[in-house]
mmCIF file of C-alpha atoms in Angstrom:
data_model
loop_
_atom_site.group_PDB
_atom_site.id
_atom_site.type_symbol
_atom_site.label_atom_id
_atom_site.label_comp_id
_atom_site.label_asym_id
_atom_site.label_seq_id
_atom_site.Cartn_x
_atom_site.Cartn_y
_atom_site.Cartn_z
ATOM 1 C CA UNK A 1 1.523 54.059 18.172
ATOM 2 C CA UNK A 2 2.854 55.698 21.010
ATOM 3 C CA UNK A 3 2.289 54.561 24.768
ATOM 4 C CA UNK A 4 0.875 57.663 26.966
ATOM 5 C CA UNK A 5 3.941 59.537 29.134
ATOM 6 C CA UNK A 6 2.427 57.831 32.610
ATOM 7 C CA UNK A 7 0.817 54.847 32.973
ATOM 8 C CA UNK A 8 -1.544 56.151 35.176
ATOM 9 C CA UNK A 9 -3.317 57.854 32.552
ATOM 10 C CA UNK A 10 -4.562 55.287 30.857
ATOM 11 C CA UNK A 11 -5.142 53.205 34.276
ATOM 12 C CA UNK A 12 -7.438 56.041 35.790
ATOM 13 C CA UNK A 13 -9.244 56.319 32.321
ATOM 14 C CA UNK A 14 -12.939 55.193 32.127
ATOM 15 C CA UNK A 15 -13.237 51.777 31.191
ATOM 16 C CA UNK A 16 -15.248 50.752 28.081
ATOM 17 C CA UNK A 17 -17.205 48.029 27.177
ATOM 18 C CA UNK A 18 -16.824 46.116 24.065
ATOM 19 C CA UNK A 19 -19.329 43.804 22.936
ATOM 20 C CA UNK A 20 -18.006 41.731 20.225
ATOM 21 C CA UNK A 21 -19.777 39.594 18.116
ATOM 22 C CA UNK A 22 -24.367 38.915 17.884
ATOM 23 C CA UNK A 23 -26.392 36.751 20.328
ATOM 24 C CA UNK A 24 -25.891 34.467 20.935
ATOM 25 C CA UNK A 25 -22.732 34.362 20.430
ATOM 26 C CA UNK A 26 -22.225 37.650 22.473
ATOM 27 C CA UNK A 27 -19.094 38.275 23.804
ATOM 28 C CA UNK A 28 -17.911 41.017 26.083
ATOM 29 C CA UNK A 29 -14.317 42.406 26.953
ATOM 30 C CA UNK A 30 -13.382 45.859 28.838
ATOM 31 C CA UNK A 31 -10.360 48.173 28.210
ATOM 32 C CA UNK A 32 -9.078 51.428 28.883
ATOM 33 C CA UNK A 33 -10.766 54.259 27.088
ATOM 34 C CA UNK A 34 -7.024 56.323 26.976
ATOM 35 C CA UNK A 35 -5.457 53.089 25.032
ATOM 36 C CA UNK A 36 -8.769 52.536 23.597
ATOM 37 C CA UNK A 37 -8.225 55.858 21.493
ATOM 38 C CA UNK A 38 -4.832 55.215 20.068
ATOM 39 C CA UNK A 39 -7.006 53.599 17.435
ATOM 40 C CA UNK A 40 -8.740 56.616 15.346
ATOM 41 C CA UNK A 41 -11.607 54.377 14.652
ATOM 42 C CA UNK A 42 -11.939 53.882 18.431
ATOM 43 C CA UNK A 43 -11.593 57.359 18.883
ATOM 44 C CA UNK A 44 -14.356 58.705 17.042
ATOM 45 C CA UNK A 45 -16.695 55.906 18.519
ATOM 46 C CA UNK A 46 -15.563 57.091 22.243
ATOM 47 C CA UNK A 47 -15.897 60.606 21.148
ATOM 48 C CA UNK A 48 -18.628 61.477 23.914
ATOM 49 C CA UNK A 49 -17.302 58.976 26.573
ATOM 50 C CA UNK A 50 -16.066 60.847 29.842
ATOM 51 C CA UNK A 51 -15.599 59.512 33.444
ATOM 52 C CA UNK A 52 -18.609 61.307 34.092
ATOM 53 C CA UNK A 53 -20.560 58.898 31.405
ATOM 54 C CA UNK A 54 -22.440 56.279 33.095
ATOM 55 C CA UNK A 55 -20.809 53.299 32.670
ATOM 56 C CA UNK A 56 -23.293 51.246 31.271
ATOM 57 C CA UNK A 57 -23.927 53.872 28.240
ATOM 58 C CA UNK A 58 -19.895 53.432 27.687
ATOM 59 C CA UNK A 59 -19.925 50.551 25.152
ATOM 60 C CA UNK A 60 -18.849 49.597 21.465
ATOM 61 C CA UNK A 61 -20.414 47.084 19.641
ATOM 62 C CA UNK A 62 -18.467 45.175 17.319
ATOM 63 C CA UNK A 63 -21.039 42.456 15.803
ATOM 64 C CA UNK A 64 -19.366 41.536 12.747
ATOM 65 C CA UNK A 65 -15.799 41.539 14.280
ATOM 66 C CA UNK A 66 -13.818 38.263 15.584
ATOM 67 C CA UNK A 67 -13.269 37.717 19.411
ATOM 68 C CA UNK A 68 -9.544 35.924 18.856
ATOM 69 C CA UNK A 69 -8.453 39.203 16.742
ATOM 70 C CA UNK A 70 -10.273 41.876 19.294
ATOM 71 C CA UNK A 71 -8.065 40.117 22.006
ATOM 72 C CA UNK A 72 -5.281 40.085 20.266
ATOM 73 C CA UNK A 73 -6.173 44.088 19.734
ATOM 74 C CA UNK A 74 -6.585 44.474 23.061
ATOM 75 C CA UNK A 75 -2.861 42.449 24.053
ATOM 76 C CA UNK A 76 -1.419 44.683 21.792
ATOM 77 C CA UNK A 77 -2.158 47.869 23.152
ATOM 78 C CA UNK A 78 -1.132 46.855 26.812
ATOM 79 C CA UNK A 79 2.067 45.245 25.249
ATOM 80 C CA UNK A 80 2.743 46.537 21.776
ATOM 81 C CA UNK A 81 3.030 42.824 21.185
ATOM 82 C CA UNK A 82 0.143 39.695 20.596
ATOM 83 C CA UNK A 83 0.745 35.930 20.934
ATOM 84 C CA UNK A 84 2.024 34.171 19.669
ATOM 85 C CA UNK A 85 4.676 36.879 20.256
ATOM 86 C CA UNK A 86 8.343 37.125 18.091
ATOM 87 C CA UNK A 87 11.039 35.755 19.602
ATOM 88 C CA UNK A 88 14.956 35.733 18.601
ATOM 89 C CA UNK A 89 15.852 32.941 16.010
ATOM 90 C CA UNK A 90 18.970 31.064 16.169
ATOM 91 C CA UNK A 91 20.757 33.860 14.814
ATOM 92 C CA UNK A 92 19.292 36.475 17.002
ATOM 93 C CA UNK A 93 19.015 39.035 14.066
ATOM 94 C CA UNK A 94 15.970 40.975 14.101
ATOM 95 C CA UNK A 95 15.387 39.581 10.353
ATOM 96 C CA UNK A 96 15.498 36.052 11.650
ATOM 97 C CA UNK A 97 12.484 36.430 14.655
ATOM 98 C CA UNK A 98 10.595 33.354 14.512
ATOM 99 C CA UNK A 99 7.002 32.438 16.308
ATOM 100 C CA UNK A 100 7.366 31.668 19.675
ATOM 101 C CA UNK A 101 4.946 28.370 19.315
ATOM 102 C CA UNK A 102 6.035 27.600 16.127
ATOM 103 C CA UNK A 103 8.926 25.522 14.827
ATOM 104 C CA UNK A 104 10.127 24.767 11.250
ATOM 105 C CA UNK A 105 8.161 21.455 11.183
ATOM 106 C CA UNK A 106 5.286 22.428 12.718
ATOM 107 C CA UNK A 107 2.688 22.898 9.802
ATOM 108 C CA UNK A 108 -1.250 24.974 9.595
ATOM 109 C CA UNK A 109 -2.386 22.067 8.308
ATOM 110 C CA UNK A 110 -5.829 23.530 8.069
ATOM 111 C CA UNK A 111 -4.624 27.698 7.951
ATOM 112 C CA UNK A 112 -6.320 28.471 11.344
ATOM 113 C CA UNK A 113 -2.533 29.939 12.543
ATOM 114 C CA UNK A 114 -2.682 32.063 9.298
ATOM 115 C CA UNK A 115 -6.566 32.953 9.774
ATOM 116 C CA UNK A 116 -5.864 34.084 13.228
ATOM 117 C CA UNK A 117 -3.276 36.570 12.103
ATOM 118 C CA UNK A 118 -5.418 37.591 8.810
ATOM 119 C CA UNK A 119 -7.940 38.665 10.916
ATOM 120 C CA UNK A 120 -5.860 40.777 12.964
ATOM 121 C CA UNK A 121 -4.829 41.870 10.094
ATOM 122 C CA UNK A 122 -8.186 43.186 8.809
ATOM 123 C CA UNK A 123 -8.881 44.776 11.974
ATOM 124 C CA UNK A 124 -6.165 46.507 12.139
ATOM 125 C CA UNK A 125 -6.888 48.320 8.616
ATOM 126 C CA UNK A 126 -10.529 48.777 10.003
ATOM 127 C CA UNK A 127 -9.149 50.447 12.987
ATOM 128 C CA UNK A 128 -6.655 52.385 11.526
ATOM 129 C CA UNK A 129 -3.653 51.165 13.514
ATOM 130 C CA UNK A 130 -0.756 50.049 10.804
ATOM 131 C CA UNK A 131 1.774 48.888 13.417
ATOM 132 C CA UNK A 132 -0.850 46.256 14.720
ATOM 133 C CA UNK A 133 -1.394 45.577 10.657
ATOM 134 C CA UNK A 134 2.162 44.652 10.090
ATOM 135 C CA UNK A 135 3.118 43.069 12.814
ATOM 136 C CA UNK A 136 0.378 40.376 12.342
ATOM 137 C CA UNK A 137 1.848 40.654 8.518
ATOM 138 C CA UNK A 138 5.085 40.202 9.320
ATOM 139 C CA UNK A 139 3.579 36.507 11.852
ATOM 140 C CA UNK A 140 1.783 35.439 8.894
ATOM 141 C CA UNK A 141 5.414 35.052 6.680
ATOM 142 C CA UNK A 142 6.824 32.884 9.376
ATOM 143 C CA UNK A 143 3.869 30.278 9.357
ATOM 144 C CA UNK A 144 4.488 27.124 7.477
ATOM 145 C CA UNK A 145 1.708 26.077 6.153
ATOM 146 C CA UNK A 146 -0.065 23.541 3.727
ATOM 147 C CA UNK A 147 -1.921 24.061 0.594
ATOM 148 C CA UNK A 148 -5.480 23.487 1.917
ATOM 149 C CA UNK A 149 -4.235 25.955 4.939
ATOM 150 C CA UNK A 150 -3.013 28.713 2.147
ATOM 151 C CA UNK A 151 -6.625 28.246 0.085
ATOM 152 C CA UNK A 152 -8.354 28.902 3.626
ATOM 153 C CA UNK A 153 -6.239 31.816 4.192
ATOM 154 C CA UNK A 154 -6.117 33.010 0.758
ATOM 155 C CA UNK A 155 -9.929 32.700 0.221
ATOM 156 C CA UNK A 156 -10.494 35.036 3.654
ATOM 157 C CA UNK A 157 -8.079 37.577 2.512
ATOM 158 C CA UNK A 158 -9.719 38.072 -0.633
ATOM 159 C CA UNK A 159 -13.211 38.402 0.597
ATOM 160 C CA UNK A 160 -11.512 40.853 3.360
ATOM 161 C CA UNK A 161 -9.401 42.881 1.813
ATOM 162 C CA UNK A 162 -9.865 45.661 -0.613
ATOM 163 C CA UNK A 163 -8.196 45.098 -4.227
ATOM 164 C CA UNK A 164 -5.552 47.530 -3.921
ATOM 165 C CA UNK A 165 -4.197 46.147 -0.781
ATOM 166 C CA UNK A 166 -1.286 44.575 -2.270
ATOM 167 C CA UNK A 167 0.666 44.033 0.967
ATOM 168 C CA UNK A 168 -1.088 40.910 1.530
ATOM 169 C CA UNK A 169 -2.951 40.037 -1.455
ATOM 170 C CA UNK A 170 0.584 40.404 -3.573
ATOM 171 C CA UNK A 171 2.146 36.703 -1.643
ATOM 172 C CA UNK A 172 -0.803 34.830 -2.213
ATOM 173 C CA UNK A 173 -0.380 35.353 -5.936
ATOM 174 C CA UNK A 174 2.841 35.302 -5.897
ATOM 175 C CA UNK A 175 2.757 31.976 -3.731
ATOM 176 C CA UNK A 176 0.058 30.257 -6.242
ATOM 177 C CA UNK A 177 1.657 31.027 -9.324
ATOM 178 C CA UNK A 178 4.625 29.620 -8.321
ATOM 179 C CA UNK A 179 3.429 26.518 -7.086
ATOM 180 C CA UNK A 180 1.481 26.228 -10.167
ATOM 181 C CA UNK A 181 4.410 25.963 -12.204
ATOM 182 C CA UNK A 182 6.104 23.662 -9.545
ATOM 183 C CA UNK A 183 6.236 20.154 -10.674
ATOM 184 C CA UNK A 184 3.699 18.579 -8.055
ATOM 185 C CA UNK A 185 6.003 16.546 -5.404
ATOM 186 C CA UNK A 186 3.362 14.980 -3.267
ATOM 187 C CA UNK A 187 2.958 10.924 -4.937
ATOM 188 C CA UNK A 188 -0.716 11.138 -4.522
ATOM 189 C CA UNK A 189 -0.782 14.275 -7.066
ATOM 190 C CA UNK A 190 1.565 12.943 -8.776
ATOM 191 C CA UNK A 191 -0.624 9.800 -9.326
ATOM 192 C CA UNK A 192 -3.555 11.761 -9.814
ATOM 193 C CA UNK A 193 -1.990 14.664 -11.798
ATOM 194 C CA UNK A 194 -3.122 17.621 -9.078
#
């Protein structure tokens, strides 16, 4: 995704509404029709919008789609970057970027962090944008997380994803087999033979 040469032209673009989710649980957001249409899926459902299109005619509806991933849509394309954002590890080597919220003992107990970033994920395939789609990839490897956190995250990727998606759907069975044959570690399993 590139940004447009001036800033003014996406500034003096139309603004669009975007009405995320059904009442009434309705909510609405606004952007820039220009950055709007760096998305090919936004593009074809802005097709007819103009600055001469009555504003209140200029709206998307996205019922079925989260409001925490449309924002984060909507932060990327005014910063190429969503939060939590990447930030420089102790080694400061691009490989080594960690969360910016995040530190090694901070743990998803429940896998809303991962959620969060699997349904960017999602929309990102949906609206066709693969930088936004690996970037929120790339956030989900740096999450620690627990295994009630990994079956919440795991179960939405599945039921999200399409079969031959193997960049995210590869780790989670990858991650599951291996912990199957991992000696539980955990003295309650242990106990109870998890």
């Amino acid at each position: 995704m590139s940004y447009p040469p001036s800033i003014d032209r996406y500034l003096k673009s139309p603004i669009i509404t975007l009405q995320i989710g059904s009442p009434p649980h309705e909510t609405t957001l606004s952007a820039h029709l220009a950055l709007l249409q760096s998305s090919p899926w936004f593009n074809d459902q802005c097709a007819d919008y103009t600055t001469e299109t009555p504003t209140y005619l200029r709206t998307v509806h996205l019922p079925d789609d989260d409001i925490d991933a449309v924002g984060a849509f909507l932060e990327y394309l005014y910063t190429k970057e969503y939060s939590p954002r990447l930030v420089a590890g102790p080694s400061g080597k691009p490989e080594d970027m960690v969360l910016e919220d995040a530190g090694d003992a901070d743990l998803d107990e429940g896998g809303d962090r991962l959620l969060k970033h699997a349904k960017v994920y999602t929309l990102a395939e949906k609206l066709r944008i693969p930088e936004l789609k690996h970037l929120a990839h790339s956030k989900i490897h740096r999450i620690n997380s627990t295994a009630k956190g990994e079956l919440k995250y795991a179960k939405f990727v599945y039921e999200n994803t399409t079969r031959d998606d193997d960049t995210i759907r590869k780790p989670i069975a990858s991650f599951w087999a291996h912990r199957s044959r991992s000696p539980p570690t955990h003295p309650r399993c242990v106990s109870e033979r998890c």
